[in-house]
Coordinates of C-alpha atoms in Angstrom, one line a residue:
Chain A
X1 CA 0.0 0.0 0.0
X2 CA 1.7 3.2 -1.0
X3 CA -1.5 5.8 -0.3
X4 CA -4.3 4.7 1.8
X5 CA -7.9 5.8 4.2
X6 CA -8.3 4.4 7.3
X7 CA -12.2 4.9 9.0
X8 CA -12.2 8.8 7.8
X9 CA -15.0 10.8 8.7
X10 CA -15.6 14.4 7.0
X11 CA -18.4 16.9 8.2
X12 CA -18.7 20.6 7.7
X13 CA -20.9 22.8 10.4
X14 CA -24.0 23.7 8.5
X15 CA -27.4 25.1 10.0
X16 CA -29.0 23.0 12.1
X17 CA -25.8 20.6 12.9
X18 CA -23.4 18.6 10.5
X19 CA -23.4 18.1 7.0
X20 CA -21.6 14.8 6.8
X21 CA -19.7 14.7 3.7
X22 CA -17.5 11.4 4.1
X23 CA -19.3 8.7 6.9
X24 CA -16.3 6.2 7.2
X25 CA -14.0 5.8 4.5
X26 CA -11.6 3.0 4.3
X27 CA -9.4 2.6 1.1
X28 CA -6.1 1.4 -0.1
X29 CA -4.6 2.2 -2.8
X30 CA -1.5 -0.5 -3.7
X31 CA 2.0 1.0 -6.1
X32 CA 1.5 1.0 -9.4
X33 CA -2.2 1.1 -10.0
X34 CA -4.5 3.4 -11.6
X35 CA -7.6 4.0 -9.3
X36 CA -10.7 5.9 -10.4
X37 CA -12.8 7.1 -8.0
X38 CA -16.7 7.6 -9.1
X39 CA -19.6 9.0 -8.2
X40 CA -22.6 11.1 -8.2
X41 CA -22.0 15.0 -7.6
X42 CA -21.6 16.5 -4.2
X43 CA -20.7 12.8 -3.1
X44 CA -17.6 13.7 -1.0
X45 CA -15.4 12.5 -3.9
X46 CA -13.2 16.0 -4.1
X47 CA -13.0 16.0 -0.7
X48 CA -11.6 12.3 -0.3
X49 CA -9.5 13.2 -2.6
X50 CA -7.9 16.9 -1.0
X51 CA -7.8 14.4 2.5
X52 CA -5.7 12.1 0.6
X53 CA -3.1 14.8 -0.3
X54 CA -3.2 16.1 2.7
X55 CA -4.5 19.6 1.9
X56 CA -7.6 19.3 4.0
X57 CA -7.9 17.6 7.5
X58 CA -10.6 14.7 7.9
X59 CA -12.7 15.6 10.8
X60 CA -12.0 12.0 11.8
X61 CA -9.5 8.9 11.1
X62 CA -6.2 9.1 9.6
X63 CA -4.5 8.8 5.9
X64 CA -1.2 6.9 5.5
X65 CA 1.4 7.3 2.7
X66 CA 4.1 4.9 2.6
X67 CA 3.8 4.0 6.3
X68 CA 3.8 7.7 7.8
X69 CA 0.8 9.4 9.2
X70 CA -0.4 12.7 6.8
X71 CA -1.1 15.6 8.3
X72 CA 0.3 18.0 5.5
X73 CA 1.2 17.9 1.9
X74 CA 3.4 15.0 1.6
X75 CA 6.6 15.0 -0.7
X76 CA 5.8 12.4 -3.5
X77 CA 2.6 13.1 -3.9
X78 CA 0.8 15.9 -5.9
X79 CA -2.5 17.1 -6.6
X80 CA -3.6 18.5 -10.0
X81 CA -7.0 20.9 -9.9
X82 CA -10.1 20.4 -12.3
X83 CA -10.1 24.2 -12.5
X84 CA -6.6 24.3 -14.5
X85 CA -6.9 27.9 -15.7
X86 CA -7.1 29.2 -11.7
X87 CA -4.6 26.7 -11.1
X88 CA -1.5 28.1 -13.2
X89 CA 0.4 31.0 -11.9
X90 CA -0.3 33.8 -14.0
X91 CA 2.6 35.5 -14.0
X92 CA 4.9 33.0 -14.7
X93 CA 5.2 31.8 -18.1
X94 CA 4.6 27.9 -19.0
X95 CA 8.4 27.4 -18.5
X96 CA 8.4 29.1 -15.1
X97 CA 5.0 27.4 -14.2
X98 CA 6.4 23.5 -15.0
X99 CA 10.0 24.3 -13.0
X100 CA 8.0 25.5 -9.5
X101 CA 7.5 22.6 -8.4
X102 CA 11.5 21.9 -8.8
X103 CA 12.5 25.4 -8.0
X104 CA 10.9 25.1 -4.5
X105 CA 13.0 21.1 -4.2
X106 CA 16.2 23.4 -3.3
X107 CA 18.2 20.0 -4.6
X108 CA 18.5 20.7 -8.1
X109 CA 20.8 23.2 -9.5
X110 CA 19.8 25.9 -12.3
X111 CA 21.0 23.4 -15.2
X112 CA 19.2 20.5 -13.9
X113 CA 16.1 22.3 -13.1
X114 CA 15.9 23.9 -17.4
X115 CA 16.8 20.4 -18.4
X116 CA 14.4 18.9 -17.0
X117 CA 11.7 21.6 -17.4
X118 CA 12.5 20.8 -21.1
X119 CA 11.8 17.6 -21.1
X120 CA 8.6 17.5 -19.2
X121 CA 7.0 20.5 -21.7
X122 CA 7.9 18.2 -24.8
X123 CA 6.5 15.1 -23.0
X124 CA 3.3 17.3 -23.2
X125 CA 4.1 18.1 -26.4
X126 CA 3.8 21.8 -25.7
X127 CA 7.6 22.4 -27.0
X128 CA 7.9 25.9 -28.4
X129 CA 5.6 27.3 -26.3
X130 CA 8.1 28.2 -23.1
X131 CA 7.7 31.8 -22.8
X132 CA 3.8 31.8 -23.8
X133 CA 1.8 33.0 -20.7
X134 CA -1.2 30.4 -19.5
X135 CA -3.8 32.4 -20.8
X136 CA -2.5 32.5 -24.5
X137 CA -3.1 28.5 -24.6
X138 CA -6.1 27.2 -25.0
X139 CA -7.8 24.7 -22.1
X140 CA -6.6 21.3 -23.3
X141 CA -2.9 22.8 -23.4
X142 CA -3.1 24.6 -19.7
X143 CA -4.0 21.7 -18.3
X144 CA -1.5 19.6 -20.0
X145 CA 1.0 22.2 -18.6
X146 CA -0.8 21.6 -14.8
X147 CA 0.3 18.0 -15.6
X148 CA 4.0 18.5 -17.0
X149 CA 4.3 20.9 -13.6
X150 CA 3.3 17.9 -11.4
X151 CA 5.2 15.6 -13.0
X152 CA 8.2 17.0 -13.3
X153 CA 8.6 16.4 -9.7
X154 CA 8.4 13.1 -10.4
X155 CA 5.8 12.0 -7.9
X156 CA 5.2 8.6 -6.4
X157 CA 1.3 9.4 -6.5
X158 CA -0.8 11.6 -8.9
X159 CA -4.0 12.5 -7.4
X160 CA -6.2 14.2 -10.5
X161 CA -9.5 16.0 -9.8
X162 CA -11.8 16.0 -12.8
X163 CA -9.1 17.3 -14.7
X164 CA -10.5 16.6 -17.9
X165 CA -14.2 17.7 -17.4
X166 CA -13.7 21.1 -18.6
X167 CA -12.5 20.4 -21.8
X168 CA -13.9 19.2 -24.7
X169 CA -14.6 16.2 -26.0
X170 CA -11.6 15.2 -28.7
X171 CA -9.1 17.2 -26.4
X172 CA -10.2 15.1 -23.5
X173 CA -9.5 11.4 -25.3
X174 CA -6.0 13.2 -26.3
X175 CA -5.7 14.1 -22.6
X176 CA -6.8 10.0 -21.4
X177 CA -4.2 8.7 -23.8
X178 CA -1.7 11.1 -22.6
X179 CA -2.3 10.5 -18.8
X180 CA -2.6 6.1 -19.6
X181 CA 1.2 6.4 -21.3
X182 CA 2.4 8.6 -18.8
X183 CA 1.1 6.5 -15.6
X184 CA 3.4 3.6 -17.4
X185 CA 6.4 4.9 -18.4
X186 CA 7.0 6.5 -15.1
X187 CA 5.8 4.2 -12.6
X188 CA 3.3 6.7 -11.5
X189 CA 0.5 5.6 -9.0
X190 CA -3.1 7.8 -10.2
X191 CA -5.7 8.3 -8.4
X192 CA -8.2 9.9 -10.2
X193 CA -11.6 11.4 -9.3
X194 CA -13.7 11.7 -12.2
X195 CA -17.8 11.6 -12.7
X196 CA -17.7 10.0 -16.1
X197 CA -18.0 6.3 -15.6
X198 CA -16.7 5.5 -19.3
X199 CA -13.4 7.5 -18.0
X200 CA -12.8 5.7 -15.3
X201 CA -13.4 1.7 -16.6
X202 CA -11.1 3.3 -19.4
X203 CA -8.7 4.4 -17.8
X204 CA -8.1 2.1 -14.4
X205 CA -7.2 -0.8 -13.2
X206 CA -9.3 -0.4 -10.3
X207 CA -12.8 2.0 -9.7
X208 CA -14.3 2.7 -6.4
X209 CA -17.5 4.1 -6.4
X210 CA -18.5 6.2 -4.0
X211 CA -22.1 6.8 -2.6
X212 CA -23.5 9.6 -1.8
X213 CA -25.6 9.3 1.4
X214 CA -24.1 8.4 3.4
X215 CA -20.2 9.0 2.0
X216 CA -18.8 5.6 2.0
X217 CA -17.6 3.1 -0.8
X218 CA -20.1 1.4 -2.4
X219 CA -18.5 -0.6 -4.8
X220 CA -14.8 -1.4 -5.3
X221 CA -14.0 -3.3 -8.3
X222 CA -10.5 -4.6 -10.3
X223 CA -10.7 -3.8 -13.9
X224 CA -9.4 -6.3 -15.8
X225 CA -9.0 -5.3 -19.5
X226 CA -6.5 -5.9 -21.8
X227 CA -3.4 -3.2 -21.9
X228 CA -2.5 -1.2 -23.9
X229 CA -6.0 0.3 -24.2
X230 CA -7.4 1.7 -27.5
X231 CA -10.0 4.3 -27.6
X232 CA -12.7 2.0 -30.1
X233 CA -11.5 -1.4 -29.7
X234 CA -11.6 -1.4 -25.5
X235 CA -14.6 0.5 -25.5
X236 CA -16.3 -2.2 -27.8
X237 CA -14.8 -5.2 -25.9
X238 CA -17.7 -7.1 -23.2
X239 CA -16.4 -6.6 -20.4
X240 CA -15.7 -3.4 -20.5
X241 CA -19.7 -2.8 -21.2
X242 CA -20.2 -5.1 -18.2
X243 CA -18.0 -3.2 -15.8
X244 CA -19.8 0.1 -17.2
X245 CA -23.6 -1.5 -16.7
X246 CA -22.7 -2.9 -13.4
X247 CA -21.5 1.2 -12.3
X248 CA -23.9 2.7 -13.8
X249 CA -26.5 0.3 -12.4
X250 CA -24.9 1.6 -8.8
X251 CA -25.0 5.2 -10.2
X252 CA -28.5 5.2 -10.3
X253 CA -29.5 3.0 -7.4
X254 CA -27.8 5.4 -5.5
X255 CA -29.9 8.1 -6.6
X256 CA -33.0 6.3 -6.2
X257 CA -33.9 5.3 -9.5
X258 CA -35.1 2.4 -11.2
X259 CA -33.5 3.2 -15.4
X260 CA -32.1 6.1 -17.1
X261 CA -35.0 7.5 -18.4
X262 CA -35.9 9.3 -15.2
X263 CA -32.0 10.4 -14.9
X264 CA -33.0 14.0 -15.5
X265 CA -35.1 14.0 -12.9
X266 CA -32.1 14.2 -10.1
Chain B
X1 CA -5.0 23.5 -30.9
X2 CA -3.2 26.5 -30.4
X3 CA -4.8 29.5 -29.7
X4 CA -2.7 32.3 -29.4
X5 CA -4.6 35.7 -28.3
X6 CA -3.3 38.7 -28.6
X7 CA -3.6 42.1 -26.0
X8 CA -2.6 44.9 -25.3
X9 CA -2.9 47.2 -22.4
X10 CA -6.2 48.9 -21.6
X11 CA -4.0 52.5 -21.8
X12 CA -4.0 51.8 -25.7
X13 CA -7.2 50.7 -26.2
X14 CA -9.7 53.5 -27.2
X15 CA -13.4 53.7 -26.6
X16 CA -14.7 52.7 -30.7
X17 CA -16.0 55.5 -32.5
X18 CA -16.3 56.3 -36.2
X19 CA -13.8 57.7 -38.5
X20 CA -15.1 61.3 -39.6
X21 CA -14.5 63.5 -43.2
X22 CA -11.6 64.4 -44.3
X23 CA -9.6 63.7 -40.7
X24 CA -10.6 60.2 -40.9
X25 CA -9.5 57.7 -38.2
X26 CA -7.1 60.4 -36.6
X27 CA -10.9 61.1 -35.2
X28 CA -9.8 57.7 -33.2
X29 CA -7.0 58.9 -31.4
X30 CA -5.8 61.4 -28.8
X31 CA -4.6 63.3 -30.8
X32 CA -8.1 65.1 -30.8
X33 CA -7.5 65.7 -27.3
X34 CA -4.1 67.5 -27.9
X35 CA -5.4 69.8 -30.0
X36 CA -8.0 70.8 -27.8
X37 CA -5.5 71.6 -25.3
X38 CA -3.8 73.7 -28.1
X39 CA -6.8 75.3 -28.4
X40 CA -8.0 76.1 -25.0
X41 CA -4.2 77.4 -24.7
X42 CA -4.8 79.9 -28.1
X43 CA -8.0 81.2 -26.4
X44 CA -6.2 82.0 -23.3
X45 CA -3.7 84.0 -25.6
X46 CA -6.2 85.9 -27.0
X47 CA -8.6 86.5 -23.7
X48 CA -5.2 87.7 -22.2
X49 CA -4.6 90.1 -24.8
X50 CA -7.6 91.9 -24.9
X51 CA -7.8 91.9 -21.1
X52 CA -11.0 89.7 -20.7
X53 CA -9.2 89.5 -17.1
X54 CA -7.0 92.0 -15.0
X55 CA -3.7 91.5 -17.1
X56 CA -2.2 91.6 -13.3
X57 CA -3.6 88.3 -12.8
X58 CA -4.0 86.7 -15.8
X59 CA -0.6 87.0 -18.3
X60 CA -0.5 86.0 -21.6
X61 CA 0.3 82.6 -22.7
X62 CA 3.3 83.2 -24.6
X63 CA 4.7 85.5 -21.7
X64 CA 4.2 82.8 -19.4
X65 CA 6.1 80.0 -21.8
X66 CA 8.6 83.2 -22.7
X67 CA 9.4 83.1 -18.2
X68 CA 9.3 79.4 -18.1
X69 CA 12.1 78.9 -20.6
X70 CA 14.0 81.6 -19.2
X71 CA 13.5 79.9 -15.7
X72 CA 14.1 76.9 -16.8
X73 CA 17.5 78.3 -18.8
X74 CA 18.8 80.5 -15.9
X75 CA 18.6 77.2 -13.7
X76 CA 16.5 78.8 -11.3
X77 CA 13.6 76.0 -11.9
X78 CA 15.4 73.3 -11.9
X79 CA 17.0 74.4 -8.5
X80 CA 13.6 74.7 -7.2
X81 CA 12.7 71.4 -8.3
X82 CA 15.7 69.3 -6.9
X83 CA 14.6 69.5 -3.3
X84 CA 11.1 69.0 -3.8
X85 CA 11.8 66.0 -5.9
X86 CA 14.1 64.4 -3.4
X87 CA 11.6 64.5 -0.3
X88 CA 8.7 63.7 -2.5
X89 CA 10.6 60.4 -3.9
X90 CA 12.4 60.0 -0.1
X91 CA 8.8 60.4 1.5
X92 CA 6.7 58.2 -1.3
X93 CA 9.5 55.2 -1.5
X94 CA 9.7 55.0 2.7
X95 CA 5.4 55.3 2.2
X96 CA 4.7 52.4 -0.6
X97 CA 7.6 50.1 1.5
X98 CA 5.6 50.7 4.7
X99 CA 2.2 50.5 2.6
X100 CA 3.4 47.1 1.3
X101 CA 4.7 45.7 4.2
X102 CA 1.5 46.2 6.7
X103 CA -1.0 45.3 3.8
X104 CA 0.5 42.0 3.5
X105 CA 0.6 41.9 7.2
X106 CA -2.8 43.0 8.1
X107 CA -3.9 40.8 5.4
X108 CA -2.0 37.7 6.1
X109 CA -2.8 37.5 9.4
X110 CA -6.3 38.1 11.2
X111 CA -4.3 39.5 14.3
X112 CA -3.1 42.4 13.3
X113 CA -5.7 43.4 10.9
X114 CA -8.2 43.2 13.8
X115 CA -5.4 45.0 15.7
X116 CA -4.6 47.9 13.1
X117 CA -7.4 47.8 11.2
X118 CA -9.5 50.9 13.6
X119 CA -6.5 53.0 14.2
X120 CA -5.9 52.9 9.9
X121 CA -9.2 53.7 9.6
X122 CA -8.8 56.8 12.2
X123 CA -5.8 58.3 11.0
X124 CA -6.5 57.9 7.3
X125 CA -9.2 60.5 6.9
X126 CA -7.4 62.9 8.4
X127 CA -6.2 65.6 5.5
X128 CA -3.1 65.9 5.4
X129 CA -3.3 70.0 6.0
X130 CA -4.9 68.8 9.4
X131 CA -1.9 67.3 10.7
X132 CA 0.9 69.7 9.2
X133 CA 0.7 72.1 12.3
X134 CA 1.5 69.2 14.1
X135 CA 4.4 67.6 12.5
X136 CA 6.0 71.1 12.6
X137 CA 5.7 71.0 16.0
X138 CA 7.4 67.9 16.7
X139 CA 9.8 67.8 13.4
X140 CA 10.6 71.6 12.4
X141 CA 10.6 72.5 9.2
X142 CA 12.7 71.2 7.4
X143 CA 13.3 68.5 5.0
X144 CA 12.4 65.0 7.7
X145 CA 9.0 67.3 8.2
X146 CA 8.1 67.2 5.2
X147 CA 9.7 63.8 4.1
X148 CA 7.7 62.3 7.1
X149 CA 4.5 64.0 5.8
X150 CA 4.4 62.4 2.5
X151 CA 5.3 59.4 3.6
X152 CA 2.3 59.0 6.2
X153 CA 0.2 60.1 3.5
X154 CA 1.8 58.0 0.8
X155 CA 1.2 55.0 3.2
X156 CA -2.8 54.4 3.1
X157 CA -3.7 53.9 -0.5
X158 CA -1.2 51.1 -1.0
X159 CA -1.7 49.5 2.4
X160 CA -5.6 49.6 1.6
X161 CA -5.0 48.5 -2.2
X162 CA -2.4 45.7 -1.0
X163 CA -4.5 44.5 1.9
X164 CA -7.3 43.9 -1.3
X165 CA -4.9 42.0 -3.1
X166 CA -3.9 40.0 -0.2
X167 CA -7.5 39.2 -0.1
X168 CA -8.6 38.3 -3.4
X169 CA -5.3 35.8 -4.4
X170 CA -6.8 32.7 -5.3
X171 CA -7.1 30.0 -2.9
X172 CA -6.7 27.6 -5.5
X173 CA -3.3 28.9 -6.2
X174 CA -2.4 28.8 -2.8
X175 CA -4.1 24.9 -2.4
X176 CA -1.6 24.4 -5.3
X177 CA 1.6 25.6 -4.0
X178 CA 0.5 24.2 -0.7
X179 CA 0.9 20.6 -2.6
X180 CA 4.1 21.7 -3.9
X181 CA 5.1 21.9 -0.5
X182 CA 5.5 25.8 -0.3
X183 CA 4.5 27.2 3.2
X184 CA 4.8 30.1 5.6
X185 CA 6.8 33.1 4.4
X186 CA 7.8 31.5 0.9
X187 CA 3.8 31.5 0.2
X188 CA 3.5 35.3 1.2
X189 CA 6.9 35.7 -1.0
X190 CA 6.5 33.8 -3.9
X191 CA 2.7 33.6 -4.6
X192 CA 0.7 36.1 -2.6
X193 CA 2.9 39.0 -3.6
X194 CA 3.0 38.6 -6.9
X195 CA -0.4 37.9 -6.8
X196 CA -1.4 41.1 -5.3
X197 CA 1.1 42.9 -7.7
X198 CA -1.8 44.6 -9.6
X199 CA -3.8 45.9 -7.2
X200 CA -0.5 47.0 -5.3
X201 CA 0.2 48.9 -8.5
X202 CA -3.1 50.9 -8.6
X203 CA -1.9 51.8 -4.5
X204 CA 1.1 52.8 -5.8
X205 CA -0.2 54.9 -8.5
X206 CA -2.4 56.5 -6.0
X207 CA -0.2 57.3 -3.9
X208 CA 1.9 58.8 -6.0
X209 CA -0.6 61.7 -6.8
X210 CA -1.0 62.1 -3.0
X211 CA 2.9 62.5 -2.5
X212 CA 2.8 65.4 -5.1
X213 CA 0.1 66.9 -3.8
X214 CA 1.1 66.9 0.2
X215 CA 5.2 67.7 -1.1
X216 CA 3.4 71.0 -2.4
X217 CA 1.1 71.5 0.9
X218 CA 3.9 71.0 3.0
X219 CA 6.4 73.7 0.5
X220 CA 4.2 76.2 0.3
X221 CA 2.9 75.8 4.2
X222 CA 6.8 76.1 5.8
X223 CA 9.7 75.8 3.5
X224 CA 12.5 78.0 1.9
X225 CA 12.8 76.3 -1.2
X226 CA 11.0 73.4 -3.6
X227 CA 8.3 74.2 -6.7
X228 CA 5.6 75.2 -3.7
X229 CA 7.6 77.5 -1.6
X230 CA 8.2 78.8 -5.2
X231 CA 4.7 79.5 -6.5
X232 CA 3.5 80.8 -3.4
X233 CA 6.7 83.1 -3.0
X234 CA 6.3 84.4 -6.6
X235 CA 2.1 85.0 -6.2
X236 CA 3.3 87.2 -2.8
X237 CA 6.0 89.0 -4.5
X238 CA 3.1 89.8 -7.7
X239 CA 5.9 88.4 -10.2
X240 CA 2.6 86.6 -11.4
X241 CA 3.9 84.8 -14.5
X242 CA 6.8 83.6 -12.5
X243 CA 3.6 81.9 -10.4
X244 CA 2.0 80.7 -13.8
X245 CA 5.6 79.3 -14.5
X246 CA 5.8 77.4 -11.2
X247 CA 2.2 75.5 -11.5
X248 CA 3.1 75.1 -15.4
X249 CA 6.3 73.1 -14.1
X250 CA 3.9 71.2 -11.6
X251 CA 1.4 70.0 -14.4
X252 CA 4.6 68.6 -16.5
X253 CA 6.1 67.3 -13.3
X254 CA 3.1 65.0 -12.5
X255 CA 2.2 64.0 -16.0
X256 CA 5.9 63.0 -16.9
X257 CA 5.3 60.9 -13.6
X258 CA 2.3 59.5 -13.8
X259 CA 3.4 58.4 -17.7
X260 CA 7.0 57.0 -16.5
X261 CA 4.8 55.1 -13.9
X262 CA 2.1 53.5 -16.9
X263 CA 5.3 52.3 -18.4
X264 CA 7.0 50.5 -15.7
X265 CA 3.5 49.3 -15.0
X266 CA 2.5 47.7 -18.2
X267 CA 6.0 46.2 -18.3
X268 CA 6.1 44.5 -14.6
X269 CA 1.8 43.5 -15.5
X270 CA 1.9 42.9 -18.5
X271 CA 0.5 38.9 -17.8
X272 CA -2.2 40.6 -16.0
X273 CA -3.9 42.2 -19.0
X274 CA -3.7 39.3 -20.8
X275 CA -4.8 37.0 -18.1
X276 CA -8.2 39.0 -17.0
X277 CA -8.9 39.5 -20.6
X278 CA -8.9 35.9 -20.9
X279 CA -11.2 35.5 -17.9
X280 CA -14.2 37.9 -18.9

């Protein structure tokens, strides 16, 4: 186990008492795998998730990585925001933005730090565009410049929040194929919180789908498809469909409902 | 997938109009505005000449431009201007460092806004005029009065203005370098102050107009030299265009300022045009 939950509670004072957004949490998440965490919005997933890297404080129970208690940001992991555009420093151009992470390490010396900067913007493919500012790329490319910035920390554990929701459809499969090759040529362990079911059988080895009242797991499943993944031919193979009927089955159970058709209705 | 956009800095952007006749799109442009200071500088030639005002009080244009540049040749401007520049930069450098420093303070930490929040409020009402008796009092009259008074003026917009800045950064950004591992004074350092950087500016700018403006008060209320012991000497001593001269010299002073200040500002922000462009 390189990342894990044990029994965490979250609640938030609200009128009239608690909201309880997490009611007993327990998850572990082993080296090497690509987990997808699901669910319905307003379910507590985000907030597992900001527990987990240690930027908010569970009201109850404790998070491990690699054997040590968290109670801050731990070194080795790192978080990347759904809202990528807020997330980039603004006056720092994409070159500036990738090497913060590295420039904040104090180990690395002023060659090391460019060198690897380099390398990390043309694993993005975003080579040439150094000295643009964030907000002269479009969304796909910020985003992919959130991800060069984490990653050129190199990071035992990626913990992703949405991060593709907010772009488009084409840039988003570009983005999934990007974050699949990445996770195995570096050894990277994902965690990624998404609300698209299809996303996450796609993209893990491992979904856990999370209820919403009360906050706890409801289902926790392997996802055993073939590697490497293609876009069309994975998404047509049984058992992925299987996987994807028996979440979205969960998905709607959750919310009360008997079929899709009254979906809308939430 | 690359879209690049293009900006430029609000100071260059004009409000749209149409281009008109034979002048065309120069219509557009400031350049309108010039000549209607050219103008309004003609009619003032001609009221003066045929004495739509005492003459005593109102010279002609050209004599006044005729005893600036003579003024300004003789060295006698210039030697007004030294001192008054040097305690109006001394007091407005020691006021936007101050500013700065207890606007990220105040804003940083709950403590000592709650703590210095009512006596800022207090004291920064107070015009400036108000408090001069006072400072003479306890400082004299010379140049640490008067440095002291600018400064203490100088200090309220950009404390206010940085204090906003200090507010408003983006928590995500600081969730972000909080994951980065980034904490304590390297977040104020590194992320909150560059953050607040544009609304500092606009303190800055601010203040800046209220450092000329008290460096004059203070000249003209207990000084032997500077540009407002100058004017107000020259108005006594009826050696009116001499006056006319002196303000003339004040009205190049602060827009040569105020310009050398757009410039350093659009360099240091220029991200920042870009970037809230991109957000509306």
């Amino acid at each position: 186990m390189i990342l894990g939950v044990r029994c965490v509670h979250k609640s938030f004072p609200a009128a009239g008492g608690r909201t309880v957004a997490l009611n007993g949490v327990d998850l572990e998440v082993e080296r090497g795998s690509f987990v997808s965490i699901i669910g319905p919005s307003g379910c507590g997933k985000s907030t597992l998730l900001q527990i987990m890297a240690g930027l908010a404080m569970p009201t109850e129970g404790s998070v491990f990585y690699e054997q040590q208690l968290v109670e801050g940001p731990p070194a080795g992991v790192l978080y990347v925001f759904q809202q990528y555009t807020r997330s980039l420093f603004p006056w720092k151009t994409v070159e500036r933005n990738v090497s913060f992470g590295l420039e904040n390490n104090g180990t690395m010396s002023g060659d090391q730090i460019a060198a690897r900067t380099r390398e990390l913007i043309g694993v993005v493919k975003l080579t040439g565009f150094e000295r643009h500012y964030p907000w002269q790329l479009s969304g796909g490319m910020q985003q992919r410049v959130a991800i060069a910035r984490a990653l050129a920390c190199r990071p035992a554990v990626l913990l992703m929040d949405e991060p593709f929701s907010a772009v488009d459809a084409l840039t988003r499969v570009g983005l999934q194929e990007l974050i699949r090759s990445l996770w195995r040529e570096l050894n990277l362990t994902v965690i990624f919180v998404t609300h698209d079911v299809d996303e996450g059988v796609y993209l893990s080895t491992r979904v856990v789908a999370l209820s919403r009242t009360p906050g706890t797991i409801a289902i926790d499943i392997p996802i055993e498809l073939p590697s490497p993944r293609d876009q069309i031919a994975t998404r047509a193979l049984s058992a992925y469909l299987d996987y994807r009927a028996q979440l979205l089955a969960q998905l709607f159970a959750d919310e009360g409902l008997k079929s899709a058709e009254a979906a809308w209705q939430i | 997938m690359a879209d690049i956009v293009h900006t430029s800095s609000p100071e260059s952007v004009p409000p749209s109009g149409k281009g008109r006749g034979t002048l065309g799109p120069l219509w557009n442009t400031r350049i309108v505005g010039v000549v209607f200071i050219g103008s309004l500088l003609v009619l003032w030639e001609i009221a003066a000449a045929n004495a739509i005002f005492p003459p005593m009080s109102f010279p002609r244009m050209s004599s006044i431009l005729s005893t600036w540049w003579q003024l300004v040749v003789s060295g006698e401007l210039p030697g007004e201007l030294l001192p008054s520049l040097w305690r109006m930069f001394a007091g407005y450098f020691i006021g936007v460092v101050l500013g700065v420093a207890f606007g990220l303070l105040m804003g940083y930490v709950r403590f000592f806004y709650n703590l210095l929040e009512p006596i800022t409020e207090v004291l920064r009402p107070i015009p400036s005029p108000a408090y001069l008796p006072i400072m003479i009092l306890f400082l004299g009259i010379d140049d640490e009065m008067k440095i002291f008074m600018i400064a203490f003026a100088s200090v309220f917009p950009v404390l206010l203005n940085t204090y906003s800045g200090v507010r408003s950064v983006d928590p995500i950004q600081l969730q972000t370098a909080r994951t980065f591992g980034v904490s304590g004074h390297k977040l104020l350092t590194q992320i909150v102050l560059p953050a607040s950087s544009p609304y500092i500016f606009t303190g800055m700018r601010i203040s800046l107009a209220v450092a000329l403006i008290v460096m004059v008060i203070s000249e003209m209320v207990a000084a032997s030299s500077g540009i407002g012991y100058f004017i107000l000497s020259a108005q006594r001593g009826f050696k009116i265009r001499d006056m006319f001269a002196g303000v003339l010299t004040l009205a190049l002073l602060g827009y040569i300022l105020n310009r050398l200040f757009l410039l350093i500002e659009n360099r240091v922000l220029a991200w920042h045009y870009g970037y809230t462009q991109q957000r509306s």
